[in-house]
mmCIF file of C-alpha atoms in Angstrom:
data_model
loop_
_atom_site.group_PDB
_atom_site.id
_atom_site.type_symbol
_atom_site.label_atom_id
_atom_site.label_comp_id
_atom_site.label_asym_id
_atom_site.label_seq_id
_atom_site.Cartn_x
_atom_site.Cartn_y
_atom_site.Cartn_z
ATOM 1 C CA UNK H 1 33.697 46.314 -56.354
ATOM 2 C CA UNK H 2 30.457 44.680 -56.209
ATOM 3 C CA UNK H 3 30.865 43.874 -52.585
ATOM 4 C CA UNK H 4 32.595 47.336 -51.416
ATOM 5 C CA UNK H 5 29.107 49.272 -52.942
ATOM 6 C CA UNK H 6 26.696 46.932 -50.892
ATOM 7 C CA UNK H 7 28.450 47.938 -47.699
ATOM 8 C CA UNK H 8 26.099 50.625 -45.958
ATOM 9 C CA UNK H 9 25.225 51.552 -42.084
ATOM 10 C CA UNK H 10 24.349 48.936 -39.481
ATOM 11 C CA UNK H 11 20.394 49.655 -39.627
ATOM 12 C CA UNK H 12 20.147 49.275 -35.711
ATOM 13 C CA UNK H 13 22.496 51.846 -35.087
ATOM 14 C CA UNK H 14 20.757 54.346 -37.609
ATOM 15 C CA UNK H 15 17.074 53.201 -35.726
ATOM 16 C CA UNK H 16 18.715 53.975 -32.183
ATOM 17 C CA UNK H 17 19.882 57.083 -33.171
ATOM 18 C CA UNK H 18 16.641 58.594 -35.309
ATOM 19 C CA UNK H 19 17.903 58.007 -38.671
ATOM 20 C CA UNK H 20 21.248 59.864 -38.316
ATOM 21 C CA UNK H 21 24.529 59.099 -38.718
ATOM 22 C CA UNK H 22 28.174 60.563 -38.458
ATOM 23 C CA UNK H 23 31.066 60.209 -40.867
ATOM 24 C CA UNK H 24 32.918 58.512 -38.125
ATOM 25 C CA UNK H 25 30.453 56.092 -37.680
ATOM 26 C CA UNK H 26 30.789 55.362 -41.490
ATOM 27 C CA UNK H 27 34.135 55.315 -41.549
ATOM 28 C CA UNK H 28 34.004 52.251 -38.470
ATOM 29 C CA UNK H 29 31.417 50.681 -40.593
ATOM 30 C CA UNK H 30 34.070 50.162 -43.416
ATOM 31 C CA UNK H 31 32.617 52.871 -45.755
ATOM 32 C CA UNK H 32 35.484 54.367 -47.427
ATOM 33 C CA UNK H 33 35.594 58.678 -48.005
ATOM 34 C CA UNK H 34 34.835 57.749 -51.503
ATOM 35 C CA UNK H 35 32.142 56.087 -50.929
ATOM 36 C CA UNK H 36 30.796 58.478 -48.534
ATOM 37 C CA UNK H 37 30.656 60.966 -51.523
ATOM 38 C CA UNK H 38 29.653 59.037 -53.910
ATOM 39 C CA UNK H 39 26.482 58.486 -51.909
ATOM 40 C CA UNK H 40 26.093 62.074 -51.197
ATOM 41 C CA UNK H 41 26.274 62.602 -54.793
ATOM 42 C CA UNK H 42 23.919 60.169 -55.860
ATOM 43 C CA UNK H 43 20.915 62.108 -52.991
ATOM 44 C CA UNK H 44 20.780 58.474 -51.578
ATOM 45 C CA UNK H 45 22.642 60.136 -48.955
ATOM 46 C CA UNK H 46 21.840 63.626 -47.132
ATOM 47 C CA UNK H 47 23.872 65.662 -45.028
ATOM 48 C CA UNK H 48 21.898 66.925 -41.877
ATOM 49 C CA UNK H 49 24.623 69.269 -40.581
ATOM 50 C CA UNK H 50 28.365 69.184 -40.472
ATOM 51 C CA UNK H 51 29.981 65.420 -40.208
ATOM 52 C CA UNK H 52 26.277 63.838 -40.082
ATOM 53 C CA UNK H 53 24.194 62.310 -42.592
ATOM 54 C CA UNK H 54 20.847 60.904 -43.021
ATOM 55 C CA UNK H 55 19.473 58.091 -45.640
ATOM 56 C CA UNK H 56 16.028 59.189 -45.106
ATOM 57 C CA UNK H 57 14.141 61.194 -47.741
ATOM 58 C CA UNK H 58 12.258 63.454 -45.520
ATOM 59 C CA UNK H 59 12.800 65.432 -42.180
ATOM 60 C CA UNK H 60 14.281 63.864 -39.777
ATOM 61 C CA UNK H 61 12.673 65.389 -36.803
ATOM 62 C CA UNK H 62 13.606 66.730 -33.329
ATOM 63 C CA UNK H 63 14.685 63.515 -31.839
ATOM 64 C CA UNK H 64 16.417 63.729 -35.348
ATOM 65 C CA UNK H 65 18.071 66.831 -34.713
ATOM 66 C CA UNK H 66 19.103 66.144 -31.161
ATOM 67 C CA UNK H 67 20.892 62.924 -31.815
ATOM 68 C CA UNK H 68 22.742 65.158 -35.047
ATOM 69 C CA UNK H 69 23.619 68.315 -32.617
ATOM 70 C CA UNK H 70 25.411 65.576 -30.163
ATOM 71 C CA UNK H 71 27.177 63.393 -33.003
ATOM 72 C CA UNK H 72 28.482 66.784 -34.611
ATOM 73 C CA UNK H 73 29.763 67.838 -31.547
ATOM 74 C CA UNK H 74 31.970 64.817 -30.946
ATOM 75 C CA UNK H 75 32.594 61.858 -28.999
ATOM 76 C CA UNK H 76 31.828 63.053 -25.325
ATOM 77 C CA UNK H 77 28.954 65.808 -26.136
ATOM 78 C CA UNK H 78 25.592 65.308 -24.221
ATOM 79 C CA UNK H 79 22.280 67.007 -24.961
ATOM 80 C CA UNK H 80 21.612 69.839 -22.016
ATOM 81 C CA UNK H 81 20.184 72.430 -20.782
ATOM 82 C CA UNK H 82 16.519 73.328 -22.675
ATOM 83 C CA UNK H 83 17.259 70.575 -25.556
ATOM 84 C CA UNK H 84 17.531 67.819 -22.632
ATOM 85 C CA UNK H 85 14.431 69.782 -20.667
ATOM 86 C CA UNK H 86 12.898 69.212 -23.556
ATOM 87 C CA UNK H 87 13.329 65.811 -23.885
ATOM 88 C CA UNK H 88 12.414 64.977 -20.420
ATOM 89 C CA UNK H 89 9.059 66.656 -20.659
ATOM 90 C CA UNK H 90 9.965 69.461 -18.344
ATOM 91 C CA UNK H 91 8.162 72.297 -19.388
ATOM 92 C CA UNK H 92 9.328 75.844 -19.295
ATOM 93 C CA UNK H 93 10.815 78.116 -22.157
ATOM 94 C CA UNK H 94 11.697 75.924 -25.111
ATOM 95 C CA UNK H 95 14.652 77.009 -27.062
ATOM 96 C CA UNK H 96 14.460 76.424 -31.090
ATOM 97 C CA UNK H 97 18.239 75.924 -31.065
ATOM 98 C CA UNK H 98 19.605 72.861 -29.626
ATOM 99 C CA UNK H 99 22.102 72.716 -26.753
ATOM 100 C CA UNK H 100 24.772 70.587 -25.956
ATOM 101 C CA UNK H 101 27.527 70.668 -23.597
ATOM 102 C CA UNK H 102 30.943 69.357 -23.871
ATOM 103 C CA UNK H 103 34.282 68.733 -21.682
ATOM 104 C CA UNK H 104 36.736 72.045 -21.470
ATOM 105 C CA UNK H 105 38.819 72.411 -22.928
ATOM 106 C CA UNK H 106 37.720 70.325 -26.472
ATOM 107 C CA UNK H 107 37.269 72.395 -29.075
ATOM 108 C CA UNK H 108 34.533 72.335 -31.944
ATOM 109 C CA UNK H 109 33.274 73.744 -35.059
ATOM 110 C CA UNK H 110 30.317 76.009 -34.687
ATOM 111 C CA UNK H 111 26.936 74.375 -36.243
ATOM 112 C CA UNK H 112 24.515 76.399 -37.077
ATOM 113 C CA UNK H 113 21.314 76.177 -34.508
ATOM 114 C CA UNK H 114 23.317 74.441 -32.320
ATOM 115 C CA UNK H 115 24.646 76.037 -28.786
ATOM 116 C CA UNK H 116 27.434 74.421 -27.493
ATOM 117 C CA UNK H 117 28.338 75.279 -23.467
ATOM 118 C CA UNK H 118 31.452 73.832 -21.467
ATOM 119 C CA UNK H 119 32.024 72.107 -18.202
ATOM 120 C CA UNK H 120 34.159 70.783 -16.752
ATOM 121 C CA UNK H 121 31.915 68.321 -14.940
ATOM 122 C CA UNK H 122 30.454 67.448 -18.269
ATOM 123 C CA UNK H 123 31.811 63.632 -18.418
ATOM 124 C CA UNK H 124 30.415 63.080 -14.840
ATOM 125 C CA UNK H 125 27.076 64.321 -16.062
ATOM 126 C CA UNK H 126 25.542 62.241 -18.228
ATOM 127 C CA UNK H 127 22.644 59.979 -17.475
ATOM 128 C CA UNK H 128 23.881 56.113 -17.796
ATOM 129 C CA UNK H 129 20.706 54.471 -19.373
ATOM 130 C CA UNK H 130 20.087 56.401 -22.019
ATOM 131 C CA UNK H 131 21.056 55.665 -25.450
ATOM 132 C CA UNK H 132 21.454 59.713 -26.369
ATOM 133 C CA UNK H 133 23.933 61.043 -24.357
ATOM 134 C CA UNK H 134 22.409 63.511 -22.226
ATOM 135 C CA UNK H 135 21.980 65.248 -18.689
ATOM 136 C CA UNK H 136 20.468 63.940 -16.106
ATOM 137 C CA UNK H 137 17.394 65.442 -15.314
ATOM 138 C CA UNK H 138 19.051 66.593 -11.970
ATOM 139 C CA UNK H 139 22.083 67.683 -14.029
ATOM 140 C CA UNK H 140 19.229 69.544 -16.511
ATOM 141 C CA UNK H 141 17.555 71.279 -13.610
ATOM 142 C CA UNK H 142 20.393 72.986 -12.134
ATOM 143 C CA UNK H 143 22.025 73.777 -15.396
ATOM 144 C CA UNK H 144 18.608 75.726 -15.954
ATOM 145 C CA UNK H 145 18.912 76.812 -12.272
ATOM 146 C CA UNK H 146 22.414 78.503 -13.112
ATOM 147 C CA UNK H 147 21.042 80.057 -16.166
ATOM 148 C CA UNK H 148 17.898 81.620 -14.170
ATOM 149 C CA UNK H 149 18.097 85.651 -14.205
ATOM 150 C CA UNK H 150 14.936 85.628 -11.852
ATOM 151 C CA UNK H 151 13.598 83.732 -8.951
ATOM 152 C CA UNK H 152 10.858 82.709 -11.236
ATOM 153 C CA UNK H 153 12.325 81.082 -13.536
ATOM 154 C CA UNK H 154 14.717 79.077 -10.855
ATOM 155 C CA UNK H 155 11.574 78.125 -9.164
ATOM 156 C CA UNK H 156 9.847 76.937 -11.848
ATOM 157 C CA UNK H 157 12.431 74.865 -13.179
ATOM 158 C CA UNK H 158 12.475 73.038 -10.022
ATOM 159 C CA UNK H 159 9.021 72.932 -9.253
ATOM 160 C CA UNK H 160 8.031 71.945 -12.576
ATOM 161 C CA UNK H 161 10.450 68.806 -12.393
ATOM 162 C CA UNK H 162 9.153 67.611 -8.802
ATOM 163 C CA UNK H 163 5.923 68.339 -9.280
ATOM 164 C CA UNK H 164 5.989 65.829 -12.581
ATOM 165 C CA UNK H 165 7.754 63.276 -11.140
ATOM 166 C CA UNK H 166 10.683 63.482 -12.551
ATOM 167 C CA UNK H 167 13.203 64.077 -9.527
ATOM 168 C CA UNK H 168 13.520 64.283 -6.014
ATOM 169 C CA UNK H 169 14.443 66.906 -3.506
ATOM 170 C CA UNK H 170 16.667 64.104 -1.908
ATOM 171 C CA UNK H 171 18.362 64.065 -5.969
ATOM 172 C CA UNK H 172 18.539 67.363 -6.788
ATOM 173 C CA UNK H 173 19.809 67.932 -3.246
ATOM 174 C CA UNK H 174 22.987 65.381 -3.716
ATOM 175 C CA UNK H 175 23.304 67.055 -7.240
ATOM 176 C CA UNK H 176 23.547 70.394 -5.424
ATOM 177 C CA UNK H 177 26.513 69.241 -3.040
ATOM 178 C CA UNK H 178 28.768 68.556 -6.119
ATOM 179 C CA UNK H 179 29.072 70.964 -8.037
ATOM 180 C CA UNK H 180 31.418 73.909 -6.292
ATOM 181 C CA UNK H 181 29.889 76.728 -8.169
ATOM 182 C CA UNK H 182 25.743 77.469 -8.476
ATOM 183 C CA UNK H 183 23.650 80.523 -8.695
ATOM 184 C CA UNK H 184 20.562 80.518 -6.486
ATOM 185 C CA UNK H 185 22.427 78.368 -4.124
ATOM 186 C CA UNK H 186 21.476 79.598 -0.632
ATOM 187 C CA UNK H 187 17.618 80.407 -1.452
ATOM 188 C CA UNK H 188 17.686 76.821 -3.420
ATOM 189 C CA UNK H 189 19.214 74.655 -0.740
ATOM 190 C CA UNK H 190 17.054 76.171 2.178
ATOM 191 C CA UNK H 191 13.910 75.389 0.345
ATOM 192 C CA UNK H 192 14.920 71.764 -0.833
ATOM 193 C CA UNK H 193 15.723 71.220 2.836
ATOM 194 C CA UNK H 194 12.334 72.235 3.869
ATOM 195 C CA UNK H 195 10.425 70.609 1.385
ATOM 196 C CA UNK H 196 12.968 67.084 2.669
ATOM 197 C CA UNK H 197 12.184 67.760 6.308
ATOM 198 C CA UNK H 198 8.726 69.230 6.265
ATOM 199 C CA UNK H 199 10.321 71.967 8.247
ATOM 200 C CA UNK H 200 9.984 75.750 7.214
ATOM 201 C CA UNK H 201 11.982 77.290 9.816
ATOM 202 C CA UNK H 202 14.407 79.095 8.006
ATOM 203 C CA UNK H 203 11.607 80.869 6.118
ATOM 204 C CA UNK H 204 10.388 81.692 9.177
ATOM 205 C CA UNK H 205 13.156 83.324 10.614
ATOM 206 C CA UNK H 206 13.600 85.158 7.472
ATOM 207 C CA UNK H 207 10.359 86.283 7.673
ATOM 208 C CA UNK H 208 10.632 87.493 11.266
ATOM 209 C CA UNK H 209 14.177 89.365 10.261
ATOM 210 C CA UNK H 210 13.747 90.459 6.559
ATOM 211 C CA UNK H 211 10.089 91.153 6.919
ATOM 212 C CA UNK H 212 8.722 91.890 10.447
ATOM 213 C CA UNK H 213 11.470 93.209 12.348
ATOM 214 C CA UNK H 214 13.014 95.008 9.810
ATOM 215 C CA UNK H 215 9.725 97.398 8.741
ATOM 216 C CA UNK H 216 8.712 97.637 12.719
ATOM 217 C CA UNK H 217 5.743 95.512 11.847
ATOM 218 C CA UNK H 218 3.640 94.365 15.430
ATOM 219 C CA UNK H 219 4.801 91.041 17.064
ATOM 220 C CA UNK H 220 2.480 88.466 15.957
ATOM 221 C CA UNK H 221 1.710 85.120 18.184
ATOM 222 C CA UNK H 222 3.711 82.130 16.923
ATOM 223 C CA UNK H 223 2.083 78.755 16.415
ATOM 224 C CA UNK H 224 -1.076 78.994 17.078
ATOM 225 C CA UNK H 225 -3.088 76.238 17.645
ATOM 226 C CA UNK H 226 -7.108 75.795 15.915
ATOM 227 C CA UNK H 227 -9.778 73.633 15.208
ATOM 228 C CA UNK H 228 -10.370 72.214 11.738
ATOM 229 C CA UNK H 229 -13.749 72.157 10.215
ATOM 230 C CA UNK H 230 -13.556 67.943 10.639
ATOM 231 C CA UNK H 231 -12.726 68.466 14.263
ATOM 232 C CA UNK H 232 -8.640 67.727 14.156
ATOM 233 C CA UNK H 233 -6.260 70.162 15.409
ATOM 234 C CA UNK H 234 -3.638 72.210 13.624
ATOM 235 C CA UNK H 235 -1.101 75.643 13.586
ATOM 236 C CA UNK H 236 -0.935 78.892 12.235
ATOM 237 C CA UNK H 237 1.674 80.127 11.588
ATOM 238 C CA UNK H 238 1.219 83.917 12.686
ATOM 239 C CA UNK H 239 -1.497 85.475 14.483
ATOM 240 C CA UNK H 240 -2.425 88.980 14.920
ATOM 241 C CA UNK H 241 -5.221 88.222 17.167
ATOM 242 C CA UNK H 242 -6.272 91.733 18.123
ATOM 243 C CA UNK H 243 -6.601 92.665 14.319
ATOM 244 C CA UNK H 244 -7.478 89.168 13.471
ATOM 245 C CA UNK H 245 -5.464 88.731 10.825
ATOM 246 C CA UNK H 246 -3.117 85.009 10.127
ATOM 247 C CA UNK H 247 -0.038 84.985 8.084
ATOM 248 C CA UNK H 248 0.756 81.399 7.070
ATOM 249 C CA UNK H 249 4.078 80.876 5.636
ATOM 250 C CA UNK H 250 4.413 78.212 2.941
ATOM 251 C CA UNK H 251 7.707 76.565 2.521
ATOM 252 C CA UNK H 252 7.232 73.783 0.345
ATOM 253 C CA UNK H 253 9.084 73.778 -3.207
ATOM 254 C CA UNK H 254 5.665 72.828 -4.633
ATOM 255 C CA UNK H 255 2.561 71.879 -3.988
ATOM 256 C CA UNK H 256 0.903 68.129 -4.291
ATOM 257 C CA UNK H 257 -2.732 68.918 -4.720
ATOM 258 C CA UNK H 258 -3.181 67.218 -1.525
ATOM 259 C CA UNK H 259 -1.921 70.006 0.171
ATOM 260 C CA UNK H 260 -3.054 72.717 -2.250
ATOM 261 C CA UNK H 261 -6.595 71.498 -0.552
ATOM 262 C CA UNK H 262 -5.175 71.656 3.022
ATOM 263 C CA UNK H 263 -4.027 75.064 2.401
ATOM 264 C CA UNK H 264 -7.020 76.270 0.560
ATOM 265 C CA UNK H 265 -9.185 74.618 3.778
ATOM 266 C CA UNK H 266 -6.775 76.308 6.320
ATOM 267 C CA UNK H 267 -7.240 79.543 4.470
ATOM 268 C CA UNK H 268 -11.140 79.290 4.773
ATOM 269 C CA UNK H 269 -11.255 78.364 8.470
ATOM 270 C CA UNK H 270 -9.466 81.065 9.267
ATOM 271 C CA UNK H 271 -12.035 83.077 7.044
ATOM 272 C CA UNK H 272 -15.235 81.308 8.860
ATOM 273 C CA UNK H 273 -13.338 81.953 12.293
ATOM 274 C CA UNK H 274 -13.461 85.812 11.344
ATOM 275 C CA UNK H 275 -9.370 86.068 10.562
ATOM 276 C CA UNK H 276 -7.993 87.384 7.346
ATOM 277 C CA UNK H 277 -5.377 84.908 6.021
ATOM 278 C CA UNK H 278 -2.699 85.992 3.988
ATOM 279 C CA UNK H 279 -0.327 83.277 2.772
ATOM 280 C CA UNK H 280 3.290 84.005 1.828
ATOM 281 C CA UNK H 281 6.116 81.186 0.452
ATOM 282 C CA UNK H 282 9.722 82.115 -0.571
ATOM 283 C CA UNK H 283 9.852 84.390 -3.160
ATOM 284 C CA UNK H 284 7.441 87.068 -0.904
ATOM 285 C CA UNK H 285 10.156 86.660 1.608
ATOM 286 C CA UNK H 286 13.853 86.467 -0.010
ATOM 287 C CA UNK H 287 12.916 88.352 -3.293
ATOM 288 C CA UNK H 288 10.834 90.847 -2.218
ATOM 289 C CA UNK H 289 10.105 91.198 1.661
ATOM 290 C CA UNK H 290 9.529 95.099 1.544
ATOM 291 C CA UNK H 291 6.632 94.456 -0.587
ATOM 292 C CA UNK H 292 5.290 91.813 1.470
ATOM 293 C CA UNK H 293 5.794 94.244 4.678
ATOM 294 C CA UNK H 294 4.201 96.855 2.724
ATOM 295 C CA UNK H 295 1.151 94.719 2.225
ATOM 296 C CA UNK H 296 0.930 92.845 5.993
ATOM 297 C CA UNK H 297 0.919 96.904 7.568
ATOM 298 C CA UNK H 298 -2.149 97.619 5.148
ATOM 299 C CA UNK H 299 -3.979 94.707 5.957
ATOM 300 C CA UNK H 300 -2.971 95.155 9.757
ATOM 301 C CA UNK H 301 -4.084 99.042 9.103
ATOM 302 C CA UNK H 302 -7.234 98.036 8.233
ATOM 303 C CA UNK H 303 -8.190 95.974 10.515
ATOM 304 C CA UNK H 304 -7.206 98.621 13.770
ATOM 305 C CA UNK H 305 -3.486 98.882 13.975
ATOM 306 C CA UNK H 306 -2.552 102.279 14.852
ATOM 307 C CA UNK H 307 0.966 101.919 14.365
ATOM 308 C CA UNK H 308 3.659 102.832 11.717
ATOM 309 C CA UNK H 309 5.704 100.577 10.247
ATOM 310 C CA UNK H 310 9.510 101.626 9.433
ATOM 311 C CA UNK H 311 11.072 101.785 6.197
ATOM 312 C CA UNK H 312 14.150 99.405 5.974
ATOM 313 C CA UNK H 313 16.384 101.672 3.469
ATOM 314 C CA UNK H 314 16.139 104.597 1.467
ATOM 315 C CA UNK H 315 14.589 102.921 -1.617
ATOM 316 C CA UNK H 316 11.885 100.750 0.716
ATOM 317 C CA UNK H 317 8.543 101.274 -1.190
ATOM 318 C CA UNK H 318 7.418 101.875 3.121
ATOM 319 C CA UNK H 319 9.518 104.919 3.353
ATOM 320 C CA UNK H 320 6.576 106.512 0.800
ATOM 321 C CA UNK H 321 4.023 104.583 2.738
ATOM 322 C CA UNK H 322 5.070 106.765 5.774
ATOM 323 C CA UNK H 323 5.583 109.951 3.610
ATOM 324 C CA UNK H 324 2.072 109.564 2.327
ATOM 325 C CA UNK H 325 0.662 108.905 5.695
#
């Protein structure tokens, strides 16, 4: 009897996993369901939610709570979605509830504070060298990705996990190709390609169809070529030059501040040179190229354009533009 009371948890295993435990586990560990309670009983013992315990007096904490929301879930749960953001230091909207996903198909009890999604990609998922199951920070992105209502919040998942190191394009690129089903996907894939190659040329074409052509905007000169302040040559992107205005388009993901600067020196050249710059990236294009149509003719207005630019459809904020005019 003596013997059978001294047995207890492996005290590695309840270190690696934050001070938590599951009744499985104790049951492996030769506890008995007796002596499971009898702990319980005795407050030497706590439970933290359903099937998981702690021995430890005081809150357990997040990592805590994590490591309990994927034991309670069973044997192939991960940690996903805003709980595994949050554990990679990813920024964004943190969720008080934790999330985990799980195969479909498997079936669990609901916990409360604890979201549980399905996938059926969920086993193929998980990152390898990490002792709490969870996503893959690729895996974690485009799970937000899918669960993005606005552009906003899909870019800033992405950008937020690039710009901190935590990713690649190339990645979250070969993450893309395997999954069959992903909101965002066309507007995400073009600008992970660009930000790969360096090359913005399907935002430009979208910004010659969707926002130029379409509103009967003036043709602009393509790639035009200037002089830095430090002598070295570069492009703009668009130039208006008998309203002297520039349009640069800007089809990077996100920005290293190296070329934050080069932007913000571009922008002032073309200032010193006598040229208004206005600088547009992906969202001004695919999300809302009426508005950014609506604000190139003003500019262009302003500066001597006689023209009228054309409303695109009937609820084009341009078509009032014209009305007003």
């Amino acid at each position: 009897m003596l013997g059978a009371m001294k047995r207890d948890m492996p005290d590695a295993l309840v270190k690696l996993q934050e001070g938590v435990f599951s009744r499985k586990q104790a049951l492996a560990a030769s506890l008995t369901g007796k002596m499971i309670e009898a702990r319980l009983r005795s407050g030497s013992w706590r439970v933290v939610c359903r099937g998981v315990y702690t021995k430890a007096a005081g809150d357990v904490g997040r990592a805590g709570m994590w490591w309990a929301a994927v034991l309670s879930a069973g044997r192939y749960a991960v940690l996903s979605h805003a709980s595994a953001a949050e554990k990679f230091k990813l920024g964004g909207h943190l969720d008080d509830d934790i999330h985990v996903t799980i195969p479909a198909g498997c079936r669990v009890e609901a916990v409360p504070g604890v979201r549980v999604h399905r996938s059926r990609r969920a086993l193929r998922t998980a990152l390898a060298d990490c002792a709490l199951p969870c996503t893959s920070v690729e895996e974690t992105v485009l799970d937000l990705v899918d669960a993005s209502e606005t552009f906003d919040d899909m870019c800033g998942w992405v950008t937020r996990a690039l710009d901190r190191n935590r990713t690649t394009a190339i990645k979250l690129r070969d993450a893309m190709s395997k999954r069959r089903r992903l909101r965002w996907r066309s507007v995400l894939g073009d600008m992970i390609q660009a930000t790969i190659t360096g090359d913005h040329s399907v935002l430009e074409h979208r910004y010659d169809r969707d926002v130029e052509r379409a509103h009967a905007l003036p043709a602009p000169s393509l790639q035009v070529p200037f002089t830095k302040p430090d002598g070295s040559g570069g492009r703009r992107d668009r130039v208006y030059p008998g309203y002297r205005v520039v349009i640069e388009l800007d089809g990077q993901v996100y920005h290293p501040p190296e070329t934050v600067w080069e932007d913000k020196e571009r922008d002032n050249a073309a200032i010193e040179s006598g040229h208004e710059p206005l600088r547009y990236g992906w969202k001004h294009v695919t999300q809302s190229p009426c508005g950014t149509a609506l604000q190139v003719s003003r500019v262009l207005r302003a500066h001597g354009w006689t023209g009228e630019p054309s409303p695109c459809s009937i609820t084009c904020p341009l078509r009032h533009e014209a009305t007003a005019a």
